[in-house]
Short mmCIF file of C-alpha atoms in Angstrom, two decimals:
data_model
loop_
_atom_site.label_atom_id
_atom_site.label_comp_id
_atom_site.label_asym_id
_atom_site.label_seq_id
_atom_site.Cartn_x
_atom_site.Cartn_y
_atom_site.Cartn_z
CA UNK A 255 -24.12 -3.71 43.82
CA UNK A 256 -25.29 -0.23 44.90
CA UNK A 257 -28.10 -1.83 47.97
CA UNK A 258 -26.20 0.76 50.52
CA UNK A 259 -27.53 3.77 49.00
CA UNK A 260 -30.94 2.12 47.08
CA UNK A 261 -33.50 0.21 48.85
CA UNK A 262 -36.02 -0.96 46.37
CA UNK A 263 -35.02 -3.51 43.64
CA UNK A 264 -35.24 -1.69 40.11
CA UNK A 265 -38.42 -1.82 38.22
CA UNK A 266 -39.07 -4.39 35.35
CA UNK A 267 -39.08 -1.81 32.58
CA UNK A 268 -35.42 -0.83 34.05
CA UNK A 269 -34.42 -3.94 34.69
CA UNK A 270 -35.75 -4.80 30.66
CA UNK A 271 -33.77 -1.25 29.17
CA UNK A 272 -30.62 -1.42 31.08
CA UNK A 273 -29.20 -4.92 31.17
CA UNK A 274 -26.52 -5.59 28.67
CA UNK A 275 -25.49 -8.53 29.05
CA UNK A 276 -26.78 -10.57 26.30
CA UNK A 277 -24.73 -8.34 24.30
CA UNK A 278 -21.45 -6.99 26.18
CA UNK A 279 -20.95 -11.16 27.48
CA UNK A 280 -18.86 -11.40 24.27
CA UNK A 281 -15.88 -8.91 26.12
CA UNK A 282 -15.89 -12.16 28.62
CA UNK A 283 -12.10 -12.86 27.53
CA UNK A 284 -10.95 -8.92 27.46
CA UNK A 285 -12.74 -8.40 30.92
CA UNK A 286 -10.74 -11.54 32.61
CA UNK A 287 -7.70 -10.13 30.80
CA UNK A 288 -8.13 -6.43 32.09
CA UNK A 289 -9.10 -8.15 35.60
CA UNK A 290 -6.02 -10.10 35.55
CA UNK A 291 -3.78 -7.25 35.12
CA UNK A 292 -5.47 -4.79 37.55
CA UNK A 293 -4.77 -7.77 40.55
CA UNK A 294 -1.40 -8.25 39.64
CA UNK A 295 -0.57 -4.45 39.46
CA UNK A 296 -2.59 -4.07 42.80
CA UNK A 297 -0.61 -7.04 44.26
CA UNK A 298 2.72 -5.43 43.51
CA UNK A 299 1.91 -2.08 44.57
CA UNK A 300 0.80 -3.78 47.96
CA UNK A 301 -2.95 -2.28 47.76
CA UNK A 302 -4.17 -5.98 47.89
CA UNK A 303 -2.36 -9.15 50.16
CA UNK A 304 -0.58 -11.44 47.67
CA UNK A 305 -2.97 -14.21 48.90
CA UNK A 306 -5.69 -11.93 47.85
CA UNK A 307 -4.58 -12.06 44.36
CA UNK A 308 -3.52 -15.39 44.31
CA UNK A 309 -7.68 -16.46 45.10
CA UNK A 310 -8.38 -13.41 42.76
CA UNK A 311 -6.70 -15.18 40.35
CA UNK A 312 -7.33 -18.56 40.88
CA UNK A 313 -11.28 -17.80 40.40
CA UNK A 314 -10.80 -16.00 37.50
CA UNK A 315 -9.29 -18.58 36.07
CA UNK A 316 -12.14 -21.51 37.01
CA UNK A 317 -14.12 -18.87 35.44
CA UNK A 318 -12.45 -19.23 32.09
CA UNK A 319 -13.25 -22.31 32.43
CA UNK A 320 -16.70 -21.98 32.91
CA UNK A 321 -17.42 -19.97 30.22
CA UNK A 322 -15.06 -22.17 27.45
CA UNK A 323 -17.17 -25.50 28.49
CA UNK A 324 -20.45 -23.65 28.83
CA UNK A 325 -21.22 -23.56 32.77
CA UNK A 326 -20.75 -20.25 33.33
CA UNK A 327 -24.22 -19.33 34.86
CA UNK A 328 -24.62 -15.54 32.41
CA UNK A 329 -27.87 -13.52 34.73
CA UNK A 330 -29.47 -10.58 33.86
CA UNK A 331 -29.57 -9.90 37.33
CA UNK A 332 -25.85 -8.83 37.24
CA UNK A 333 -26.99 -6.53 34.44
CA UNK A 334 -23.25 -6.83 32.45
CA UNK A 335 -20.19 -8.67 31.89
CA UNK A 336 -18.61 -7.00 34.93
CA UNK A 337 -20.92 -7.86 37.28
CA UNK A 338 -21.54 -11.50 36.26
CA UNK A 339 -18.06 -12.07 36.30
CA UNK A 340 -17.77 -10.33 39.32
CA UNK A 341 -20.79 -11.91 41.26
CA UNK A 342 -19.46 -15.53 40.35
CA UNK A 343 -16.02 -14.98 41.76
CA UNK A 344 -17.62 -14.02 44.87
CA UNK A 345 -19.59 -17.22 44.96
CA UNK A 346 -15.70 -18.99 44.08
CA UNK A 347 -13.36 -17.34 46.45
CA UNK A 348 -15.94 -15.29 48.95
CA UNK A 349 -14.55 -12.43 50.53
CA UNK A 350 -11.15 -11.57 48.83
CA UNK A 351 -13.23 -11.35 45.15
CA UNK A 352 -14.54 -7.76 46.90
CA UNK A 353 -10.80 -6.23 46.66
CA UNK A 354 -10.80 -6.57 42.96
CA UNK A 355 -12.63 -3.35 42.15
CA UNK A 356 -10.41 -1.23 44.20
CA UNK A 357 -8.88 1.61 42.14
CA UNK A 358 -11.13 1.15 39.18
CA UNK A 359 -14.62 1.36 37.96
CA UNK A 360 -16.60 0.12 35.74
CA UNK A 361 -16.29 3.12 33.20
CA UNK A 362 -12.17 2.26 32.99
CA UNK A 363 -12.97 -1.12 32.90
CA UNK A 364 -15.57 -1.65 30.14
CA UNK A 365 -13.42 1.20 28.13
CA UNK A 366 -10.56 -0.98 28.27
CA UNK A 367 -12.46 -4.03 27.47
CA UNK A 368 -13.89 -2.26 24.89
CA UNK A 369 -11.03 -1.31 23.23
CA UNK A 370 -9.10 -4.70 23.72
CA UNK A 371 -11.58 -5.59 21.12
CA UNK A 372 -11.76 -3.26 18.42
CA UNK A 373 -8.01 -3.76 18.84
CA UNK A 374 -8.37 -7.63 18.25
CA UNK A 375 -11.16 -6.78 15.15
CA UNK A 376 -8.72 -4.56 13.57
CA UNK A 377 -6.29 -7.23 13.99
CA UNK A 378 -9.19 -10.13 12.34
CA UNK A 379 -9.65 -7.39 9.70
CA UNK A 380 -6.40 -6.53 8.56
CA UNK A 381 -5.50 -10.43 8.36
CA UNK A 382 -8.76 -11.06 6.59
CA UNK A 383 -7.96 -8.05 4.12
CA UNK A 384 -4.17 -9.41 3.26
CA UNK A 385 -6.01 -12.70 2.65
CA UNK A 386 -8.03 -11.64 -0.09
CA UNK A 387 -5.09 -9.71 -1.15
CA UNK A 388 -3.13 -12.59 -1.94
CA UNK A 389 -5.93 -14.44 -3.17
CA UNK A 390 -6.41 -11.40 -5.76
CA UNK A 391 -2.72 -11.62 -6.64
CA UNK A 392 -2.67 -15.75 -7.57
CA UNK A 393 -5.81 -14.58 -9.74
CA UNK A 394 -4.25 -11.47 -11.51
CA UNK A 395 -0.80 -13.56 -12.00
CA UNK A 396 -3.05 -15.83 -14.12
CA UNK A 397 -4.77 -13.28 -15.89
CA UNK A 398 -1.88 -10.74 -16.39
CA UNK A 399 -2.20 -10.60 -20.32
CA UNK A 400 -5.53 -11.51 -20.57
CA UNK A 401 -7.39 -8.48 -22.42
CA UNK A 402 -10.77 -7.15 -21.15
CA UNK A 403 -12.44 -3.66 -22.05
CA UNK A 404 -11.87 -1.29 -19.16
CA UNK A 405 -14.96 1.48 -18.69
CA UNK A 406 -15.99 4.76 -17.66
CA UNK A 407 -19.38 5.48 -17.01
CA UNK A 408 -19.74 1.19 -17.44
CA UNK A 409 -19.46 2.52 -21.48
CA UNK A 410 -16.37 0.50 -22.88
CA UNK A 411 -13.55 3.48 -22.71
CA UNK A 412 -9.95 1.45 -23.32
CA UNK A 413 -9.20 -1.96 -23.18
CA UNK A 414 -7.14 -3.53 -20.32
CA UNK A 415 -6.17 -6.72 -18.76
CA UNK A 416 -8.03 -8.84 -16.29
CA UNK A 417 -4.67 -8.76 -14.26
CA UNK A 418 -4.96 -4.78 -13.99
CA UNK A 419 -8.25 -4.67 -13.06
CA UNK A 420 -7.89 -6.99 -10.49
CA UNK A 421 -5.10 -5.59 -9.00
CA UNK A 422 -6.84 -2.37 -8.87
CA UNK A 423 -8.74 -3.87 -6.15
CA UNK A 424 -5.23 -5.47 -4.21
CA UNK A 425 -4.64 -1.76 -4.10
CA UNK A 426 -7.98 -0.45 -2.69
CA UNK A 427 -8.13 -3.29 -0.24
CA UNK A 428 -4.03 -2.50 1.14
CA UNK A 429 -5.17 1.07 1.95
CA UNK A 430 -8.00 -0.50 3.86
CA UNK A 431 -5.68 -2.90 6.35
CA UNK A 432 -3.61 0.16 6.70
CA UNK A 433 -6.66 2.61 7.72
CA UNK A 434 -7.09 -0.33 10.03
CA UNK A 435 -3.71 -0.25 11.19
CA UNK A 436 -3.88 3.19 11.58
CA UNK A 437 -6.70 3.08 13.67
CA UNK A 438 -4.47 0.49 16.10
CA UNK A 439 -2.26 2.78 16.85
CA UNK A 440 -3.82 5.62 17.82
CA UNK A 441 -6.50 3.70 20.02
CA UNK A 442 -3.36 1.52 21.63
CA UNK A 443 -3.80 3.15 25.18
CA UNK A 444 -5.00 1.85 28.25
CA UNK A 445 -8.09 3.45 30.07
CA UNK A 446 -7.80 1.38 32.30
CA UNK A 447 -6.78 3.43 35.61
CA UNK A 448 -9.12 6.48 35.02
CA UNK A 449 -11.53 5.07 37.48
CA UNK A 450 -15.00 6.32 37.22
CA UNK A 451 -13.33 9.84 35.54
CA UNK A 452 -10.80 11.11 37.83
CA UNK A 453 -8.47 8.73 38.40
CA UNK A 454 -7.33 6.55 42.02
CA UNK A 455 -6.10 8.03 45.15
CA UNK A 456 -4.26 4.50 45.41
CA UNK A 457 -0.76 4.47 44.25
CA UNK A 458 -1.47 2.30 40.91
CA UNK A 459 0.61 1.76 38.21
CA UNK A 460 -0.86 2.14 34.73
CA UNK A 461 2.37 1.85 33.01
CA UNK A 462 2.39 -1.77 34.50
CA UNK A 463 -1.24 -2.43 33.18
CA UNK A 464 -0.70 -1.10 30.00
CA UNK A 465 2.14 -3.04 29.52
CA UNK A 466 0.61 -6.40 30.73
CA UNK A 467 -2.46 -5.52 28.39
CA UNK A 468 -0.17 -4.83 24.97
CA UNK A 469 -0.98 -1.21 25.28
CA UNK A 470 1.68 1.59 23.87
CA UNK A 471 0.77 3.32 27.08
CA UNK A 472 -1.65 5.14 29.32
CA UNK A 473 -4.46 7.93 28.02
CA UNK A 474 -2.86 11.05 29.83
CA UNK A 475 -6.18 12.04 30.35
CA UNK A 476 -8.94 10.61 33.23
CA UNK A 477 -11.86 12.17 31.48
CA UNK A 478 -11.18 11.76 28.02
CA UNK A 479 -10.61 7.89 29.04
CA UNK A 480 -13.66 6.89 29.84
CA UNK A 481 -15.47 9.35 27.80
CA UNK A 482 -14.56 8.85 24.15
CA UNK A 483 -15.24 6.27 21.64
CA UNK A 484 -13.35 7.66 18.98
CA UNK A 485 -11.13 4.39 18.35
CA UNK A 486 -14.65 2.18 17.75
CA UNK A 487 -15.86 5.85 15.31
CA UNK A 488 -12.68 5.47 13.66
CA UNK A 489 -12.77 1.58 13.57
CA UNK A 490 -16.46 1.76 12.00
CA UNK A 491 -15.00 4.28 9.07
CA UNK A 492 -12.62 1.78 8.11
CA UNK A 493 -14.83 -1.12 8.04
CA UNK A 494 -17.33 1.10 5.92
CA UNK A 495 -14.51 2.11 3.30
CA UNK A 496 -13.53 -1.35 2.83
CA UNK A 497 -16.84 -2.33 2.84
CA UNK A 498 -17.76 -0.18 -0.53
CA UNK A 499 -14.93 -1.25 -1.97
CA UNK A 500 -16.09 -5.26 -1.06
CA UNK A 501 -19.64 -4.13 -2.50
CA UNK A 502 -17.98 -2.54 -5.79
CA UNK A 503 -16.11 -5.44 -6.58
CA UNK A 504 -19.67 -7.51 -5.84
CA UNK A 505 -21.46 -5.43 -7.84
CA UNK A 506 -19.00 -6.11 -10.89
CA UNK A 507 -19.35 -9.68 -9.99
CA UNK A 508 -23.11 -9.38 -10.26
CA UNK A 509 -22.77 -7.69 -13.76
CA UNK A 510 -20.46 -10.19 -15.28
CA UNK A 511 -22.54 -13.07 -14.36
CA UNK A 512 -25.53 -11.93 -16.50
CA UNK A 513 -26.24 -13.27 -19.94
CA UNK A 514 -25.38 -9.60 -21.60
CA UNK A 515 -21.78 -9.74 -20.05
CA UNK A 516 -21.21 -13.18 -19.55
CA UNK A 517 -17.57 -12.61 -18.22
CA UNK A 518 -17.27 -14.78 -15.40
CA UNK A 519 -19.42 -17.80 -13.55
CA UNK A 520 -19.23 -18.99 -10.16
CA UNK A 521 -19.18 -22.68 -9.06
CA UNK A 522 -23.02 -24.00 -7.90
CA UNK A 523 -21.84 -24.04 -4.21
CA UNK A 524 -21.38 -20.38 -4.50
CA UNK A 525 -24.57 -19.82 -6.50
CA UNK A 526 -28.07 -20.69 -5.44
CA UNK A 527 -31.26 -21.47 -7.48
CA UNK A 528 -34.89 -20.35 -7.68
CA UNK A 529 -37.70 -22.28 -6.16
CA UNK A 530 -39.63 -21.40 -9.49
CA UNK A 531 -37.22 -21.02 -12.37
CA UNK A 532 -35.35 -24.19 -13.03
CA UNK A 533 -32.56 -22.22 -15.10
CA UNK A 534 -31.34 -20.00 -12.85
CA UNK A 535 -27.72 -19.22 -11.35
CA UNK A 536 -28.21 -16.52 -8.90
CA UNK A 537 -24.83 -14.92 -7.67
CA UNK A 538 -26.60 -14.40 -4.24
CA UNK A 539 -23.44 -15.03 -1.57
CA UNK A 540 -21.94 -11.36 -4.19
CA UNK A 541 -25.45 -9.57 -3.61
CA UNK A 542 -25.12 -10.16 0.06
CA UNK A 543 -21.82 -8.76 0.15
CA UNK A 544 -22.67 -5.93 -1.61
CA UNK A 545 -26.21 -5.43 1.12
CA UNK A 546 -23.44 -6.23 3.97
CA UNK A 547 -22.37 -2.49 3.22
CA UNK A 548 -25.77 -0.90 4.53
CA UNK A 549 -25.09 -2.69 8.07
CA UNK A 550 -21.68 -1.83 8.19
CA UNK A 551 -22.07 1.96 7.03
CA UNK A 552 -25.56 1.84 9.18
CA UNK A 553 -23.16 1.09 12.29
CA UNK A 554 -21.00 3.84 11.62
CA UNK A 555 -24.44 6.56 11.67
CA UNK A 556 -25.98 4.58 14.81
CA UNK A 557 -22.81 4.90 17.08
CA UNK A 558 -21.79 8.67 15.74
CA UNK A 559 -25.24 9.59 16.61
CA UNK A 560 -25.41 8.27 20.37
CA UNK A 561 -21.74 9.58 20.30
CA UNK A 562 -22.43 13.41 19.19
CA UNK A 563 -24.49 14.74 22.07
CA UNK A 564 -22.79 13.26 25.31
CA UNK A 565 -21.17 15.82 28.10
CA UNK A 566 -18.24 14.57 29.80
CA UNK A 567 -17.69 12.08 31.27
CA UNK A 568 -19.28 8.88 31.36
CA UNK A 569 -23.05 8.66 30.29
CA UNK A 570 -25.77 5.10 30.16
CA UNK A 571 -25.73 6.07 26.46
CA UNK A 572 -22.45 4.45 25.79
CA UNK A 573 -24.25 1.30 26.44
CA UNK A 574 -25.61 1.45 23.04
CA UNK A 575 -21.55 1.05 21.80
CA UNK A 576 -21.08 -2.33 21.36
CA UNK A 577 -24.01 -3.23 19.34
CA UNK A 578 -22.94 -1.42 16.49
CA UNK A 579 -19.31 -2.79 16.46
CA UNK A 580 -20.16 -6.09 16.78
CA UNK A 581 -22.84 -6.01 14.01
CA UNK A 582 -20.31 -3.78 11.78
CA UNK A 583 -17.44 -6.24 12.26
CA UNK A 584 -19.58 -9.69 12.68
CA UNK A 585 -20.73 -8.65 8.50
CA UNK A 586 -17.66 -7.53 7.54
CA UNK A 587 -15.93 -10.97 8.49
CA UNK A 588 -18.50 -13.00 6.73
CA UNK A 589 -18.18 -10.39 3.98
CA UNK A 590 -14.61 -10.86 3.64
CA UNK A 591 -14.51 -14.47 3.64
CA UNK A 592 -17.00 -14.67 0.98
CA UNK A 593 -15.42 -12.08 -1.20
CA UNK A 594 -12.14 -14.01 -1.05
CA UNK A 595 -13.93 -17.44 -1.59
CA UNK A 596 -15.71 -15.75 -4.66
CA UNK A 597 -12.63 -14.78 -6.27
CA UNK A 598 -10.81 -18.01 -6.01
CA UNK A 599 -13.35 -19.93 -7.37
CA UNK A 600 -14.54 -17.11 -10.09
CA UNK A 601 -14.53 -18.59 -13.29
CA UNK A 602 -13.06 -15.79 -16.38
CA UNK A 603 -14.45 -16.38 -19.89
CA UNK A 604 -11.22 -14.96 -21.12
CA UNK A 605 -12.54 -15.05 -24.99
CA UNK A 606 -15.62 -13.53 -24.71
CA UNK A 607 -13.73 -10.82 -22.64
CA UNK A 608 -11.19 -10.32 -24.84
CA UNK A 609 -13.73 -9.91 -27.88
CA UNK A 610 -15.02 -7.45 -26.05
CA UNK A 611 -12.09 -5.71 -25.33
CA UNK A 612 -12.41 -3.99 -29.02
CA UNK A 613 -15.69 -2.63 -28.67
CA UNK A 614 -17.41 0.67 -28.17
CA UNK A 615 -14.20 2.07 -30.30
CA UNK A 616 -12.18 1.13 -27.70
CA UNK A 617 -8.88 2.09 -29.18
CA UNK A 618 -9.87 5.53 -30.16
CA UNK A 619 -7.51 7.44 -28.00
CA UNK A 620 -4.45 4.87 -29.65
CA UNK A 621 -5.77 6.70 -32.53
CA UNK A 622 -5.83 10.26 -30.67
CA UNK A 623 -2.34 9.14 -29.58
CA UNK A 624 -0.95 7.96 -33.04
CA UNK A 625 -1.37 11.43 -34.84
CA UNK A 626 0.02 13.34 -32.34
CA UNK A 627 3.28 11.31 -31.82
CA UNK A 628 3.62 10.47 -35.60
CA UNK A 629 2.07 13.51 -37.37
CA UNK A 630 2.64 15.89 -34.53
CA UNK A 631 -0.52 17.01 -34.37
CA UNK A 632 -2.05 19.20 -31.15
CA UNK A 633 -3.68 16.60 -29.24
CA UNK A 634 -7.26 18.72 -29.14
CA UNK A 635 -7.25 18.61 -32.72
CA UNK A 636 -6.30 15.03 -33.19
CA UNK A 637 -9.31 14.46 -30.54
CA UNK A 638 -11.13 15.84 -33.32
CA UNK A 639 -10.71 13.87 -36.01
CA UNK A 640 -10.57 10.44 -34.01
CA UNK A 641 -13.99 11.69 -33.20
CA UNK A 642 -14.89 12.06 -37.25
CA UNK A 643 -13.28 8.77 -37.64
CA UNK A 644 -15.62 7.14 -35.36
CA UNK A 645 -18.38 8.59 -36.53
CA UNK A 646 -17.62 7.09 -40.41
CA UNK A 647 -17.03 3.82 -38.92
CA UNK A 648 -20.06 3.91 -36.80
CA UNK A 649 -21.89 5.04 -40.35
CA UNK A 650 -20.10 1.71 -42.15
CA UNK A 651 -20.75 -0.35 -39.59
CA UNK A 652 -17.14 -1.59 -38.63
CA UNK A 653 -14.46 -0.97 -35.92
CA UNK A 654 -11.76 1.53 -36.51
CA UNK A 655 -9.37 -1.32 -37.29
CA UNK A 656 -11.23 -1.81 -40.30
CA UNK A 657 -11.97 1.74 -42.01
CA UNK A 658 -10.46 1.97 -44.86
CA UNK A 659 -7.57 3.93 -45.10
CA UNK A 660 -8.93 6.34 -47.66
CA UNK A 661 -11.40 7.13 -45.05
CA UNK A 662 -8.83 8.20 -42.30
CA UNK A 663 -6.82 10.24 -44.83
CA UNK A 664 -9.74 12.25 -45.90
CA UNK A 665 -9.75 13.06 -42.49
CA UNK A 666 -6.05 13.58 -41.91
CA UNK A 667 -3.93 13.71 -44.82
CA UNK A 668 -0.96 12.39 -43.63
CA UNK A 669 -2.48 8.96 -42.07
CA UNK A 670 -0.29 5.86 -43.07
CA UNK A 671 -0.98 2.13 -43.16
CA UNK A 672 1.07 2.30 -39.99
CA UNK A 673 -1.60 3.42 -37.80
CA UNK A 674 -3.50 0.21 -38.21
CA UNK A 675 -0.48 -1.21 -35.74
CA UNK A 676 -1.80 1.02 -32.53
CA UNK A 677 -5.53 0.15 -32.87
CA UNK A 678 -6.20 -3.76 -31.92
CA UNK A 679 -6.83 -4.19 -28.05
CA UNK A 680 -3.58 -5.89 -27.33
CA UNK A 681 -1.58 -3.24 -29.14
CA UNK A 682 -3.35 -0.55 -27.35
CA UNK A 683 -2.77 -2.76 -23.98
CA UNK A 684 1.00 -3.32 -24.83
CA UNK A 685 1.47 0.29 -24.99
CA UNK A 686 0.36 1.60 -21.71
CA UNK A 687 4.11 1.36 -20.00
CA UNK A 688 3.38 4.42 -17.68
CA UNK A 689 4.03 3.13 -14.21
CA UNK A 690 0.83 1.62 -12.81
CA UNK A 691 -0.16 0.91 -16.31
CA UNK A 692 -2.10 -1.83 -17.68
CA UNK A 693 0.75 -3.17 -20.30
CA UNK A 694 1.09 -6.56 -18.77
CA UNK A 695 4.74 -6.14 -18.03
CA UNK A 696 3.65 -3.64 -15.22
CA UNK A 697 0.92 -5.58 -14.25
CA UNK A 698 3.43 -8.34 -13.84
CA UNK A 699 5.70 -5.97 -11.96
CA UNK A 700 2.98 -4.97 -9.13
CA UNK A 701 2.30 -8.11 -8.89
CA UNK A 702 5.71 -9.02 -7.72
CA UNK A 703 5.76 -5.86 -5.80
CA UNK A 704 2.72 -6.95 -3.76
CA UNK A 705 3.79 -9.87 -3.26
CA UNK A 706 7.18 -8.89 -1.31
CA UNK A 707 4.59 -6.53 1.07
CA UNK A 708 2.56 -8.93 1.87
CA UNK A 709 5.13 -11.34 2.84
#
């Protein structure tokens, strides 16, 4: 490629540390796609012969080919993508494959194949995300009045429904599609154009390109086009936010399937066993979700480090881009479609869950609540004597439900039989009516909510 100004063939070690193409031959479809659109522009601003293009095009097009049935000869000789797809249309069509590079170089054209797919990941992502989503909703809809204790600190703190918590989780994962679709936008312009960092003394047309390639339009700026990788930074942050939130809900997963909890089971063929232990159910495909995190946040630190030193414009280091993003978005696809398998097939042990529901005191603050609507008391001081009361239950050994009513008035004078209405679970759940709330009316009503945005 550059034998007019070298003469010697590179050494093995460089030869070993700067082909890429066992990695970057996965932009094969975005590299024929950005090809593509740089002949046809160059056809019809007349900087290449129509039959130029036509042969241009014709080979790329056998090379498609190639590569979908498997015959596509990928060297390490030609060091990248570019240049194998490059060398074998010369070997096709012969002289006219030479005009193709005109008015571009390879730092456009690997920062537009580059971006062409993020862009598509984003897209895989955000479907993937709405997915789950929807799987979520069919699970809360089933669950909507179905009481569970809700925590803080994983201490039982109020109780709620398995339909709320759920759905908590339909909203973390929405705000992750739309950092994703966020990210889309503001990477939707073409480098392609910028040449090696200056831009073309040919009369090009990027608008044309851009359109051709589904871009909003062309980076304004040669430099800052081949220079940045912002879009894949910003792609990465996404992936690692909706990655915690895949490993939280794993983790709680995890948790529910042991013996202690025993709130949930999974199906054997999303469970595996132990080579020593005859008994066991290991919830291994949630544990490998939640270790799918490290790779994907790991991705994020690896490409912001090679990122953070670099002068403009183009540097070798931006060869270590890709591996990242395809690692980051390879887990985060398998992590997804686990996840959402997981919680089709979960299995609720809606009793033992809602027996728990009442524990730990869990209506205390109904209690808290009661005295200060019915007795008008000052909220900090009816804290204070819900706290008394659970300590004299927690000294008789029974729930709040069930101390005696002499025992709350020598507390509070004015205490009627009436409070014993506000402190079951599903009381306690039926009251929270606040928007966003757990009663199961609002649950229901999110629910339907959801599922008008996601259609």
């Amino acid at each position: 490629m550059w034998g007019g100004r070298f003469s010697a063939r590179p050494a093995d070690i460089m030869q070993a540390i700067n082909v890429s193409i066992g990695v970057d031959r996965r932009l094969w479809a975005q590299d024929l796609a950005g090809s593509r659109a740089h002949c046809r522009m160059l056809a019809a601003r007349g900087i290449v012969t129509r039959a130029d293009a036509d042969a241009i095009l014709n080979g790329l097009d056998a090379i498609e080919g190639e590569i979908r049935d498997g015959s596509f000869p990928f060297r390490d000789q030609f060091e990248d993508i570019h240049m194998n797809v490059e060398a074998r249309l010369a070997e096709l069509i012969g002289e006219p494959s030479g005009r193709l590079h005109t008015a571009r170089s390879r730092n456009d054209q690997v920062a537009t194949d580059f971006r062409l797919w993020v862009r598509d990941a984003c897209d895989r992502a955000i479907e993937q995300l709405k997915g789950l989503q929807s799987t979520l909703l069919v699970r809360a809809e089933q669950h909507a009045g179905d009481l569970m204790p809700g925590f803080t600190h994983l201490q039982p703190a109020q109780p709620v429904t398995l339909g709320h918590h759920l759905m908590a989780y339909v909203e973390m994962f929405g705000r992750d599609a739309g950092r994703f679709a966020d990210a889309r936008r503001r990477m939707n312009e073409n480098p392609l154009g910028a040449a090696a960092l200056a831009g073309s003394p040919f009369p090009i047309d990027r608008h044309m390109t851009a359109s051709e390639l589904g871009f909003d339009r062309p980076m304004g700026n040669s430099l800052d086009a081949v220079s940045d990788r912002d879009f894949a930074l910003e792609s990465l942050a996404a992936a690692s936010i909706a990655a915690g939130h895949l490993s939280r809900l794993a983790e709680e997963i995890v948790v529910w399937m042991t013996p202690q909890f025993g709130f949930a089971t999974l199906p054997d063929d999303l469970t595996t066993g132990s080579s020593i232990m005859p008994q066991k159910r290991n919830p291994d495909a949630a544990e490998l979700v939640r270790a799918k995190t490290g790779r994907i946040m790991g991705s994020l630190v690896a490409l912001s480090t090679v990122m953070k030193g670099l002068p403009l414009a183009y540097s070798k280091d931006m060869q270590e881009d890709k591996p990242p993003v395809f690692e980051a978005f390879d887990a985060l696809t398998l992590a997804l479609g686990a996840m959402t398998a997981m919680v089709s097939a979960l299995q609720p042990d809606t009793e033992r869950m809602r027996a728990a529901a009442g524990s730990g005191f869990s209506t205390a603050t109904d209690l808290a609540d009661w005295l200060v609507r019915e007795l008008n008391l000052p909220f900090r001081k009816a804290h204070h004597v819900t706290g008394a009361a659970v300590k004299r239950a927690e000294a008789l050994g029974v729930d709040l439900s069930q101390l005696p009513l002499a025992e709350l008035q020598s507390l509070e004078a004015g205490v009627t039989e009436a409070v014993y209405k506000v402190l079951t679970p599903e009381a306690s759940c039926a009251s929270r009516q606040s928007f966003g709330g757990t009663a199961p009316e609002q649950v229901r009503a999110r629910i339907a909510e959801w599922k008008t945005r996601l259609a």
